[in-house]
CSV table of C-alpha atoms in Angstrom, one decimal:
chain,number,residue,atom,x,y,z
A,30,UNK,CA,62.4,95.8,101.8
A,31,UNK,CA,64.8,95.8,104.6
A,32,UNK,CA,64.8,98.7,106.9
A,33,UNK,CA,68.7,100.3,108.0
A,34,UNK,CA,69.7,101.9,110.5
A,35,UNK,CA,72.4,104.7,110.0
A,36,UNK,CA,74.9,102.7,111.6
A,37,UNK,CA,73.9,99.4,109.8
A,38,UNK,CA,74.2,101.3,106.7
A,39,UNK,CA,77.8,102.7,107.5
A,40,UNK,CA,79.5,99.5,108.4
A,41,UNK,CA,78.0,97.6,105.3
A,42,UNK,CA,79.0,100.2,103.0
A,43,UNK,CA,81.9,101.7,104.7
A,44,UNK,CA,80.4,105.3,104.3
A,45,UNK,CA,81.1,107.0,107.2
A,46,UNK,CA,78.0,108.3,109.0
A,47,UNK,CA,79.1,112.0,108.3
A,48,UNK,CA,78.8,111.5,104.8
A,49,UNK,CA,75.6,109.6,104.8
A,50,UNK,CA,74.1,112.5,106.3
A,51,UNK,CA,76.1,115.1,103.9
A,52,UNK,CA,74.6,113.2,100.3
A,53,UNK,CA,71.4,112.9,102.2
A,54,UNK,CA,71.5,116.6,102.6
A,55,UNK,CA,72.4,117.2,98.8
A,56,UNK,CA,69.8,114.5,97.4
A,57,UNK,CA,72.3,111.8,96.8
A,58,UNK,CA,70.2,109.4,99.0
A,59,UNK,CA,67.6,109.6,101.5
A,60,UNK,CA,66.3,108.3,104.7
A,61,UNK,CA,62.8,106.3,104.5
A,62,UNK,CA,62.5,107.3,108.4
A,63,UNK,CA,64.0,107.5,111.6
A,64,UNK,CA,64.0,105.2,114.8
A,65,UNK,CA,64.5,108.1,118.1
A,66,UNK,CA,67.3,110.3,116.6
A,67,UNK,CA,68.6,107.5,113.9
A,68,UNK,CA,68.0,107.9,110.4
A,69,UNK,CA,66.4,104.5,109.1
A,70,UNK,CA,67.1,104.0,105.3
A,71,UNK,CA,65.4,101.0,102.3
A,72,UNK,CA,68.2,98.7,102.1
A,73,UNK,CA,68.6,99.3,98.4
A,74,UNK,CA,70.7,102.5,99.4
A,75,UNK,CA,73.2,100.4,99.6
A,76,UNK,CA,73.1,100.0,96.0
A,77,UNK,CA,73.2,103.4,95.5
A,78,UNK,CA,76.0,104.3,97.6
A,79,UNK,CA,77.7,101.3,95.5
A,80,UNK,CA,77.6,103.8,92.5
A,81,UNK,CA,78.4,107.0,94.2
A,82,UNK,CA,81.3,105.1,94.9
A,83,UNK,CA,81.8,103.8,91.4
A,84,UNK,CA,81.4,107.7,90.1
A,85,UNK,CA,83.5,109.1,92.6
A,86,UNK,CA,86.4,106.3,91.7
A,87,UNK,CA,85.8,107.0,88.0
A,88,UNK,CA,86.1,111.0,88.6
A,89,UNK,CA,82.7,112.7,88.6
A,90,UNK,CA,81.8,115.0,90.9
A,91,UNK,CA,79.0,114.5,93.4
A,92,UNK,CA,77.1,116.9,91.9
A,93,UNK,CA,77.0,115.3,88.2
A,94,UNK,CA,76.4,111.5,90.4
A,95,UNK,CA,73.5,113.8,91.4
A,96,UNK,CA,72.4,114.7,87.5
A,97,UNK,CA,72.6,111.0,86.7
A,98,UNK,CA,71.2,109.2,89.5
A,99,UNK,CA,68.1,111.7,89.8
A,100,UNK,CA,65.8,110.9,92.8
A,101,UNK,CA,63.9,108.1,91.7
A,102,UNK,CA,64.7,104.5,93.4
A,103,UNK,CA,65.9,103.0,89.9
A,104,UNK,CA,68.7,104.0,87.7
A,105,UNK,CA,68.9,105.8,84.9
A,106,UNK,CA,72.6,106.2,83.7
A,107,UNK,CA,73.6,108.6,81.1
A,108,UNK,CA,75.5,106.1,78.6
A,109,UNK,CA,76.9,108.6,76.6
A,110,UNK,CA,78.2,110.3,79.5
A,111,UNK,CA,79.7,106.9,81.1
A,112,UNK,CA,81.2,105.9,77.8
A,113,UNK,CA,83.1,109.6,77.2
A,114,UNK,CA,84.1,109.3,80.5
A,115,UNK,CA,85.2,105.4,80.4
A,116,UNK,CA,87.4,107.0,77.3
A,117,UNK,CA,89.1,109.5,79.6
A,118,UNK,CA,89.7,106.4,81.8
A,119,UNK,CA,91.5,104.2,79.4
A,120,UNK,CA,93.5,107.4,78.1
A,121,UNK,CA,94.6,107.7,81.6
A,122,UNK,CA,95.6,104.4,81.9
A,123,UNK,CA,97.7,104.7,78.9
A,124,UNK,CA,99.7,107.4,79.7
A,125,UNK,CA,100.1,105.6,83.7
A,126,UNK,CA,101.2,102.3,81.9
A,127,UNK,CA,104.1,104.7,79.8
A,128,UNK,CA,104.8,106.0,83.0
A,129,UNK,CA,105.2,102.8,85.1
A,130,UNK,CA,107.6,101.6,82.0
A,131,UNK,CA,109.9,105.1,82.3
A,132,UNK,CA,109.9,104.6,86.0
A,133,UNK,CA,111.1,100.9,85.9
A,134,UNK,CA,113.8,101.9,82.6
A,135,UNK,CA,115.3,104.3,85.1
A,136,UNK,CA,115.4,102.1,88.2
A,137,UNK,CA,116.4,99.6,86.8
A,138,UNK,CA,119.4,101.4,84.1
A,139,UNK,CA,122.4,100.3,84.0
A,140,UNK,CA,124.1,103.8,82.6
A,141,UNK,CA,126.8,105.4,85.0
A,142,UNK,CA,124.5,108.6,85.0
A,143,UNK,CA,120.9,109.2,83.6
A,144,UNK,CA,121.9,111.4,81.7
A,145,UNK,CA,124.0,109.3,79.4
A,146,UNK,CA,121.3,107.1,78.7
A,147,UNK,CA,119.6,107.4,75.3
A,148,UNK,CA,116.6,105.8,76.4
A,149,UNK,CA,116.0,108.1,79.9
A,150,UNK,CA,117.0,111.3,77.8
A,151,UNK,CA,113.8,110.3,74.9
A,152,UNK,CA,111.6,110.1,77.9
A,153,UNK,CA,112.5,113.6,79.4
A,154,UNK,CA,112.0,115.1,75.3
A,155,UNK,CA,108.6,113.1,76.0
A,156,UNK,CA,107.5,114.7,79.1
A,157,UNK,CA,108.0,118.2,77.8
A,158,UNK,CA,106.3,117.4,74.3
A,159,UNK,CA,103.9,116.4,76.8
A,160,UNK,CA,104.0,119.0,78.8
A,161,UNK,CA,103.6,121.7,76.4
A,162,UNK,CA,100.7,120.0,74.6
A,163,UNK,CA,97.1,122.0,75.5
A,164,UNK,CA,94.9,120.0,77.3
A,165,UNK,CA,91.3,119.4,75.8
């Protein structure tokens, strides 16, 4: 096991020392020792900052990456909890895909006014069928 420094650990990770210190401080990751005034961390943080970043990209908070990752060195992933949440993902990208499709139909129309277009005008009804539809 390779020892990090603080520093070493930022620029390989692109964490910025700040935050190392902050998930340190809420049991997200911890330092093995410390060289003077530099915290000195195993280099398989680095693996574990790789899936704080994964959670934080896929929308957990850093409190439930917290829950999952628990404190010991290995992982121990909640599946049913990454596949619920890998749901929410793909619904997302749905609706983004629809979205990226309205966006180019109304860049790209060729009606004198939005407005006259039957296309654009099924795509505002959309939005507010959307709209008005309770979130779960």
């Amino acid at each position: 096991m390779k020892s990090l420094d603080i520093a070493e650990v930022a620029r390989c990770s692109g964490v910025k020392p700040s935050a190392l210190r902050y998930y340190e401080d809420i049991g997200l990751i911890r330092a093995d020792s410390r060289k003077g005034l530099r915290r000195q961390y195993d280099d398989s943080v680095l693996d574990r900052l790789a899936l704080i970043a994964m959670g934080r990209a896929a929308g957990f908070s850093l409190q439930e990456i917290g829950a999952m990752l628990g404190n010991a060195d290995g992982f121990d992933l909640d599946r049913q909890r990454l596949h619920a949440r890998a749901d929410e993902v793909e619904q997302r990208i749905r609706k983004l895909r629809v979205l990226s499709r309205a966006l180019r139909h109304v860049a790209e129309c060729t009606a004198p006014d939005h407005s006259q277009c039957p296309t654009f005008r099924r795509m505002m009804d959309s939005a507010l069928t959307r709209a008005s539809t309770p979130k779960r």
